Coordinates of C-alpha atoms in Angstrom, one line a residue:
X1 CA -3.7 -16.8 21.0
X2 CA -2.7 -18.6 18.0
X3 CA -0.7 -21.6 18.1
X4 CA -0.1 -22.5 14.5
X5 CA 3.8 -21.6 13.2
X6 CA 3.2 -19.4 10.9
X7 CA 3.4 -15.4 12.1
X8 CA 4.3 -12.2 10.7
X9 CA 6.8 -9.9 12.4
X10 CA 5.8 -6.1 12.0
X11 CA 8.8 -3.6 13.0
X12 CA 7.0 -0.7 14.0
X13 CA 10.7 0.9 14.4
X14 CA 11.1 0.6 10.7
X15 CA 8.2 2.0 10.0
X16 CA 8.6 4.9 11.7
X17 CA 12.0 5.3 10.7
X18 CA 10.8 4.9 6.8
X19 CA 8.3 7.8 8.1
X20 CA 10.6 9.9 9.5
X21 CA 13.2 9.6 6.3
X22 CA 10.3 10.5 3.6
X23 CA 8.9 13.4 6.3
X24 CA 12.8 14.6 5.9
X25 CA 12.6 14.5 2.3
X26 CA 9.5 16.2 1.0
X27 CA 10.3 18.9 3.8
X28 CA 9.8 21.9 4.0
X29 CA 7.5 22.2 0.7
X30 CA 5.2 19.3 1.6
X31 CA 3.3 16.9 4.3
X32 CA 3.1 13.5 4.3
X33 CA -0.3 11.4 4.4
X34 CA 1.0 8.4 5.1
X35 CA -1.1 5.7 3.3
X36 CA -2.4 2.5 5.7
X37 CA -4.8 1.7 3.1
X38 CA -6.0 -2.4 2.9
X39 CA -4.8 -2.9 6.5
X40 CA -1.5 -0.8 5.8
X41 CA -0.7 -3.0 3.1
X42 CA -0.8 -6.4 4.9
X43 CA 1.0 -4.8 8.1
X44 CA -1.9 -4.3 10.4
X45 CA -4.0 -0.9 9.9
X46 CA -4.6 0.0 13.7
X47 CA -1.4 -0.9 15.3
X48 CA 0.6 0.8 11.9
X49 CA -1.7 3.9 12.5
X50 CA -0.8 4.2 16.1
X51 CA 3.0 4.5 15.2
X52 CA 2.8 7.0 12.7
X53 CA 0.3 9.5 14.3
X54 CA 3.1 8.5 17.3
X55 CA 5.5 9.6 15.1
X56 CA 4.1 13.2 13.6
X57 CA 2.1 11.8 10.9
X58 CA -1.1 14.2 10.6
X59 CA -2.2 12.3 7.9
X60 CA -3.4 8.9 7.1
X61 CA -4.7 7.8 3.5
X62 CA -7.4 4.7 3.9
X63 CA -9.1 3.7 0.7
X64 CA -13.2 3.5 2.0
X65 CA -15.5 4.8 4.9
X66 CA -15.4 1.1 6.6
X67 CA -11.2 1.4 6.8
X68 CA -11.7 5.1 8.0
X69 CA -14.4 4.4 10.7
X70 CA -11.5 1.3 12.2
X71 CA -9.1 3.4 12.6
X72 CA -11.2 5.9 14.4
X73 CA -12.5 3.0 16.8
X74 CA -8.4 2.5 17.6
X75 CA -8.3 5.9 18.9
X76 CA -6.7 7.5 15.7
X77 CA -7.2 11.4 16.4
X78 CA -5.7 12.9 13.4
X79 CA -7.3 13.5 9.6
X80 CA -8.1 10.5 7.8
X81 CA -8.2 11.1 3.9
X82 CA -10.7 8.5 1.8
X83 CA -9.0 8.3 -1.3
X84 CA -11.3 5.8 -3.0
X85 CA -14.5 8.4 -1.9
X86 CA -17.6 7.1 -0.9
X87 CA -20.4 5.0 -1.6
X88 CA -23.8 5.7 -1.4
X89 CA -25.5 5.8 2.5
X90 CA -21.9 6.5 4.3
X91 CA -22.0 10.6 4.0
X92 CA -23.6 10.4 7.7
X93 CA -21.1 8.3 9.0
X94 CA -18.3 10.5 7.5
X95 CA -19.5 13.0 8.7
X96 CA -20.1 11.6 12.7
X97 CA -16.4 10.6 12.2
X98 CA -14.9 13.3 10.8
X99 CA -13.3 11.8 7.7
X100 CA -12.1 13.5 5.2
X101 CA -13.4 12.0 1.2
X102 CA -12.5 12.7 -2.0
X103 CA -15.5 13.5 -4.4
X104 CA -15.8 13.2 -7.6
X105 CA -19.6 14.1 -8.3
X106 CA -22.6 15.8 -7.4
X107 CA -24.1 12.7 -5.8
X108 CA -21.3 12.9 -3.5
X109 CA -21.4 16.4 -2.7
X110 CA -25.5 16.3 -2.4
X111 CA -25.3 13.4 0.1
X112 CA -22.3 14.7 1.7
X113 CA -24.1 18.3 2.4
X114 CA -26.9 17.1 3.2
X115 CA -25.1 14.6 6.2
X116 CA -23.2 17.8 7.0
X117 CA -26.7 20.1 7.8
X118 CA -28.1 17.4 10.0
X119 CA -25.0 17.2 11.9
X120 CA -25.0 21.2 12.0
X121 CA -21.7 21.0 10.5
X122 CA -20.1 24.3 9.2
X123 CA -17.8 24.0 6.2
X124 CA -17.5 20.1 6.1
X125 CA -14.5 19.0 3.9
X126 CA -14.1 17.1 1.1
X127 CA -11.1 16.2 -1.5
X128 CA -11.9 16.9 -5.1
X129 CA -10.4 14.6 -7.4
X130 CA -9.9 15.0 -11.2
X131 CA -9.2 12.6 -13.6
X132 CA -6.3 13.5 -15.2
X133 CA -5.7 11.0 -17.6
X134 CA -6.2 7.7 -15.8
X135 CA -9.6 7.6 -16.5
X136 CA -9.7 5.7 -13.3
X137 CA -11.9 7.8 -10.9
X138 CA -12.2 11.1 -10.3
X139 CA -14.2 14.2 -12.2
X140 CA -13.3 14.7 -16.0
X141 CA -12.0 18.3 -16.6
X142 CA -14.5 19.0 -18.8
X143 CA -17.5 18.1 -16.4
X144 CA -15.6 19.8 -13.1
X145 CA -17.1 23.0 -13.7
X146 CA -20.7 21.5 -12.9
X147 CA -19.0 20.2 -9.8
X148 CA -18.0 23.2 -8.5
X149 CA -21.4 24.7 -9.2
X150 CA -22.9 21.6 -7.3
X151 CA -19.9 22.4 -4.2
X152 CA -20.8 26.4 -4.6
X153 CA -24.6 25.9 -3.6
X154 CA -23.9 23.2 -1.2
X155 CA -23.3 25.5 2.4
X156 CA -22.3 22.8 4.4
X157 CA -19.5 21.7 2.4
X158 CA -16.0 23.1 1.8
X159 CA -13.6 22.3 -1.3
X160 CA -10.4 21.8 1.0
X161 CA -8.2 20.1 -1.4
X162 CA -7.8 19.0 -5.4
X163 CA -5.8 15.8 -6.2
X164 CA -5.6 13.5 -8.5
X165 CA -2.9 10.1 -9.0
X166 CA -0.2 9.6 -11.7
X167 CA -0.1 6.7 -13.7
X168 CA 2.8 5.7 -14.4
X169 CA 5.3 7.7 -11.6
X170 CA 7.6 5.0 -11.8
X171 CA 8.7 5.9 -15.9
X172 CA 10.7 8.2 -15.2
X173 CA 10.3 10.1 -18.8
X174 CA 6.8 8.8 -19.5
X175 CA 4.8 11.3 -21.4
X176 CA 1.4 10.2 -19.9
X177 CA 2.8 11.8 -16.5
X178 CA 3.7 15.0 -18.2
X179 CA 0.2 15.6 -19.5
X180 CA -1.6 14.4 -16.0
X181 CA 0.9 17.2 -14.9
X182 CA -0.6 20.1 -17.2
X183 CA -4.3 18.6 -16.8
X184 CA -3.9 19.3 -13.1
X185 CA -2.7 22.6 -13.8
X186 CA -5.9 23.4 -16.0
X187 CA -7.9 22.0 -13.1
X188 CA -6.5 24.6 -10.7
X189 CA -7.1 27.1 -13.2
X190 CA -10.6 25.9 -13.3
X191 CA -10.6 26.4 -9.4
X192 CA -9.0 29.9 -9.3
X193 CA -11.9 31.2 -12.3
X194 CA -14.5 29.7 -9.8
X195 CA -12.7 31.4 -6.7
X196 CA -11.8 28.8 -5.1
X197 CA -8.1 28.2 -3.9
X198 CA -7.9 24.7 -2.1
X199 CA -5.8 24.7 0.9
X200 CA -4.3 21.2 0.0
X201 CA -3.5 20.2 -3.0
X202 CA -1.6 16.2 -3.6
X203 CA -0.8 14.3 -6.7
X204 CA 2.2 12.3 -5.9
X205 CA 2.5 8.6 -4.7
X206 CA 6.1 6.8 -3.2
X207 CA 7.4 6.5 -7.2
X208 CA 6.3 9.9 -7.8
X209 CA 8.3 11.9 -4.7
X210 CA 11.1 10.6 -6.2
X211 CA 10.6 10.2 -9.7
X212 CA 8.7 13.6 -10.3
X213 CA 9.5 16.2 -7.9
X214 CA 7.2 18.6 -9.8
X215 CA 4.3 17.1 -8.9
X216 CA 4.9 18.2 -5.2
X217 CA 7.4 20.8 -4.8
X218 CA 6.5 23.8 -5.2
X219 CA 2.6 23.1 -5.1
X220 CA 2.1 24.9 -2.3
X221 CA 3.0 27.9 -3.8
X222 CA -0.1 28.1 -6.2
X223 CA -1.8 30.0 -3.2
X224 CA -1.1 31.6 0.0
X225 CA -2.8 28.7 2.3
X226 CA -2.0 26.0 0.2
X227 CA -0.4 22.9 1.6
X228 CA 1.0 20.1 -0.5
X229 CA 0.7 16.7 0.6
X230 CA 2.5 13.6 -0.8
X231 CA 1.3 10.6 0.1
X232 CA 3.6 7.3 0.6
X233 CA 2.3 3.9 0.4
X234 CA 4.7 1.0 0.0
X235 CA 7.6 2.8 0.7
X236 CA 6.5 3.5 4.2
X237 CA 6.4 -0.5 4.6
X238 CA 10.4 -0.8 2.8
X239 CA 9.4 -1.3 -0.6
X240 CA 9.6 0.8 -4.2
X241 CA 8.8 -0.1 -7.7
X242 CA 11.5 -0.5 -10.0
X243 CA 12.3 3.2 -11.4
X244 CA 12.5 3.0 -15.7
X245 CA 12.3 4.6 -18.4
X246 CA 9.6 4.7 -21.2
X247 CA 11.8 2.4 -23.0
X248 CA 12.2 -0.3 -20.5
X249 CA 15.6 0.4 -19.3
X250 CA 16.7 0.6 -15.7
X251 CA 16.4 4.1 -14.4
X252 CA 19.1 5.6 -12.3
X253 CA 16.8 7.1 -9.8
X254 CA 17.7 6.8 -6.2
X255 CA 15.0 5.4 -4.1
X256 CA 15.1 6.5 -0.5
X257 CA 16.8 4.0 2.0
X258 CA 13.6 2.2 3.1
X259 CA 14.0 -0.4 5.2
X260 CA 11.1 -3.5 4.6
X261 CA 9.1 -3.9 7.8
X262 CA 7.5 -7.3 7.6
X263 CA 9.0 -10.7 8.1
X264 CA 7.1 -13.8 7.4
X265 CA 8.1 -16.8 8.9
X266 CA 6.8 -20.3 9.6
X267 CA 8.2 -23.6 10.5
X268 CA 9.1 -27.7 9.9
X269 CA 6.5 -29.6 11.0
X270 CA 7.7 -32.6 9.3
X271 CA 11.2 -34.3 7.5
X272 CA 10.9 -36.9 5.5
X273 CA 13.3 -39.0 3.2
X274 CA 12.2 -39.7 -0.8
X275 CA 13.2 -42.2 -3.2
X276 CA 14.4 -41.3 -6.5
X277 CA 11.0 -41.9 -8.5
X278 CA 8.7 -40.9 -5.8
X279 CA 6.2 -37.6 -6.3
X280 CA 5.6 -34.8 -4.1
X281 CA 2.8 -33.3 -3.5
X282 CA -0.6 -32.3 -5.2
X283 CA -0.4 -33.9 -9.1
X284 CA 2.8 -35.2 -8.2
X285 CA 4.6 -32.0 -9.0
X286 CA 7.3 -32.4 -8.1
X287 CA 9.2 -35.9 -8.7
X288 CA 12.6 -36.8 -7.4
X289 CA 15.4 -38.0 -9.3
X290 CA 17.8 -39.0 -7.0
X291 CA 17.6 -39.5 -3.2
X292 CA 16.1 -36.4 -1.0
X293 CA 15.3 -35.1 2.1
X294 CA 11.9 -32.7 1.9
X295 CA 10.2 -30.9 4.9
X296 CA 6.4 -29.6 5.2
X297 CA 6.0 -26.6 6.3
X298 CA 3.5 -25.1 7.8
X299 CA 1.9 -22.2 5.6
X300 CA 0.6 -22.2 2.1
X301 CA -1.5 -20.4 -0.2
X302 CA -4.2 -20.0 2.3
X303 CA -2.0 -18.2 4.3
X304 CA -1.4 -16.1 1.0
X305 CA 1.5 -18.0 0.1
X306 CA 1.2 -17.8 -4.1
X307 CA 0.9 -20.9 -5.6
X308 CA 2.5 -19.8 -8.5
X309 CA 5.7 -19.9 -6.5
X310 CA 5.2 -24.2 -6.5
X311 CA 8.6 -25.5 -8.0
X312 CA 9.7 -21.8 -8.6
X313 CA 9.8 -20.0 -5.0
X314 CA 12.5 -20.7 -2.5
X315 CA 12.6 -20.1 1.8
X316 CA 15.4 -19.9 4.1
X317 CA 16.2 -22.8 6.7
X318 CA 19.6 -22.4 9.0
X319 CA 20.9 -20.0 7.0
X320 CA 20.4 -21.2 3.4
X321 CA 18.3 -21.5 0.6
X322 CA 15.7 -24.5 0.1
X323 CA 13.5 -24.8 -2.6
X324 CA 10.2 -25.3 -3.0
X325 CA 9.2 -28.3 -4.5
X326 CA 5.8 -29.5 -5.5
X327 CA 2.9 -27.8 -5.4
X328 CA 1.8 -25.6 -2.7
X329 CA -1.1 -26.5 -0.8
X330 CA -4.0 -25.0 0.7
X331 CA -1.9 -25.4 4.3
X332 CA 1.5 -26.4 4.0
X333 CA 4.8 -26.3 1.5
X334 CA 7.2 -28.5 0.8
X335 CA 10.9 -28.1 0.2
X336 CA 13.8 -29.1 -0.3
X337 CA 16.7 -29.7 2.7
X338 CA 18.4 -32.1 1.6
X339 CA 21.7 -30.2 1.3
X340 CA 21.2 -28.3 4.5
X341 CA 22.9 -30.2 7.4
X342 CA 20.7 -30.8 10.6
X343 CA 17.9 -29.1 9.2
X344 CA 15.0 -30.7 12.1
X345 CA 11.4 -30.0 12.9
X346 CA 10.9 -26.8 14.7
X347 CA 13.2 -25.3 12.6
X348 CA 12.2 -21.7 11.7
X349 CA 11.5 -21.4 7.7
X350 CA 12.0 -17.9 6.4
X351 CA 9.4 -16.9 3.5
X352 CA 10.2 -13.1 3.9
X353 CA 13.1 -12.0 5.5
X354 CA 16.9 -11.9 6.4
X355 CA 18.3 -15.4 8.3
X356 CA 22.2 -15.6 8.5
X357 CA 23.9 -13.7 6.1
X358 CA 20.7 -14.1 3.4
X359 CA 17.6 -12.7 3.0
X360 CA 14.5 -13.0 0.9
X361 CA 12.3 -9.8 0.3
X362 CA 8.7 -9.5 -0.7
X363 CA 10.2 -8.0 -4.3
X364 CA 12.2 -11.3 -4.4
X365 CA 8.5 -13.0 -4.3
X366 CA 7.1 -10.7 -6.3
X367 CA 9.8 -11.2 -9.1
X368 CA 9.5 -15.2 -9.4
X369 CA 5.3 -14.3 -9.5
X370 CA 5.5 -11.9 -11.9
X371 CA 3.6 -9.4 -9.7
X372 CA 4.5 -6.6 -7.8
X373 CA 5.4 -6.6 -4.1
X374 CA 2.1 -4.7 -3.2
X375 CA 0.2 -7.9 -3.7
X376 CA 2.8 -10.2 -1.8
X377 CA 2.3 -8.0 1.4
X378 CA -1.0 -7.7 0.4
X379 CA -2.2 -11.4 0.2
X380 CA -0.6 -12.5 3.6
X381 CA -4.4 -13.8 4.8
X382 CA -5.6 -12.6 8.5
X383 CA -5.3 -16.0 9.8
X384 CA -1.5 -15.4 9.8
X385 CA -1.0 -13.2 13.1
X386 CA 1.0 -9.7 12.8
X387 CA 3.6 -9.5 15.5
X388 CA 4.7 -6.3 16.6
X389 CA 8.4 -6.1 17.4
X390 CA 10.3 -2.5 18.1
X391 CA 13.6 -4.0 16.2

């Protein structure tokens, strides 16, 4: 068991509760795939999964074959969408594991089909996705008629859904969305021409839910089986991007009540007084100019700790703020206590979280990096353990 202060508490109550709320949302006229992608965003993949499917979810998003096959290893029964497809030599493992991949060419649906016959699998699904406009992945409209030939030959293998992912879900008026909106229309239209009526059929992302109701109410209305799906990432794990419009202004949209469900915490492994003059640190960062008392902590930007955050970040000791001064290291961060009475070693240092009547949130981070709080949660390393905690 790890000894070194530094951990993560995971509350797999607020997860489920952030579930729950969305599930409430989008219902009746859609389901929710709720995404554990690159180990459920920092929070642990397995133990995440295991709370949802706990809590109804019937479907989980992963990005690759590798995440997909660890989940099923954990006992995960339910469908497991690849969003990021597959790469060339997994089909047979897809198949053994009953995942569910998007495809996006006839190399996938080839290698699929032919994993499929040599299982003796009937009808093996697959996810069609179409570039819409992000020119990201996915088939371009005017090549998806060739892969619906491809898909019409291949026995084994049945077009179950057609999705695609909106760029910019968080503009609330941005006129890229509008026409990934009609190209995914002209994409089902393709579909219907060819015969084929997917049974589910997903575009939108935490932003869009909110943001653009169109591009999941109502979808599964374009045919009597059809199911839409939505499909919540960060806002399963308490987070949203800002909501704005096209002309940078803060938008007015209500994000649901998500509570964050990660709290990263460490502690003082060492106080020491410095003398007006004296450096901190790597490069000397950090110099003081009048009397101070700094404490080491024991995380840094190994632990994922962004070292862009040296003399700009800030954690919570008893209660109050401290800042970071000096560089961060590899293993430990230094700050500043000296205005915080009896701070001691052992104390607990808050990097994400609430302590006393304050709290720091992974946006907070992500603000002072100029990032986004995906890549805080995501950059926590693995040598920081994940506690589970039902608070």
């Amino acid at each position: 068991m790890p000894t070194r202060p530094t951990w993560a508490e995971v509350s797999l109550s607020a997860l489920t509760h952030n579930f729950r709320l969305i599930r409430d949302f989008v219902a009746p006229h859609a389901t929710v795939c709720a995404v554990v992608k690159c180990d459920a965003y920092g929070h642990g993949a397995a133990q995440c999964a295991r709370a949802l499917e706990g809590a109804g979810a019937e479907w989980l998003g992963v990005t690759s074959t590798d995440e997909g096959v660890q989940l099923r290893e954990a006992g995960i029964a339910g469908r497991i969408l690849l969003m990021s497809g597959i790469w060339r030599g997994e089909a047979e493992a897809v198949v053994e594991h009953n995942l569910t991949p998007a495809v996006w060419s006839v190399e996938h649906i080839n290698e699929l089909n032919a994993a499929a016959e040599k299982a003796a699998k009937k009808r093996f699904p697959v996810h069609v996705e179409v570039d819409t406009g992000m020119s990201r992945q996915g088939i371009p409209l005017r090549r998806l008629a060739i892969l619906l030939e491809a898909a019409r030959k291949a026995k084994s293998i049945c077009l179950e859904g057609l999705h695609s992912h909106l760029a910019s879900a968080e503009v609330v008026d941005a006129q890229d969305v509008e026409e990934q909106l009609i190209n995914y229309q002209r994409a089902l239209e393709q579909l219907a021409a060819a015969e084929i009526r997917p049974a589910c059929l997903h575009l939108a992302n935490s932003a869009a839910m909110i943001a653009r109701k169109t591009s999941w109410h109502g979808l599964g209305q374009t045919g009597p089986a059809a199911t839409a799906l939505v499909r919540p990432g960060i806002s399963l794990y308490g987070y949203y991007l800002p909501f704005v419009t096209a002309a940078g202004e803060h938008s007015e949209a209500q994000a649901l009540p998500v509570k964050p469900a990660l709290a990263w915490k460490t502690r003082i492994i060492d106080l020491r007084d410095v003398e007006p003059g004296q450096g901190v640190g790597y490069n000397r960062a950090f110099v003081a100019t009048a009397p101070a008392r700094i404490a080491t902590l024991a995380v840094g930007y190994g632990d994922g700790l962004g070292r862009s955050l040296s003399n700009r970040g800030r954690v919570l000791v008893r209660g109050e703020f401290a800042s970071i001064v000096g560089n961060i290291s590899m293993d430990v961060t230094t700050v500043d206590v000296t205005n915080i009475s009896g701070a001691q070693i052992g104390d607990e240092a808050v990097l994400i979280g609430g302590q006393g009547a304050r709290k720091i949130t992974a946006s907070d981070l992500a603000e002072a990096m100029q990032t986004i709080a995906y890549e805080v949660l995501c950059n926590i390393s693995k040598r920081v353990p994940r506690r589970y905690v039902a608070s």
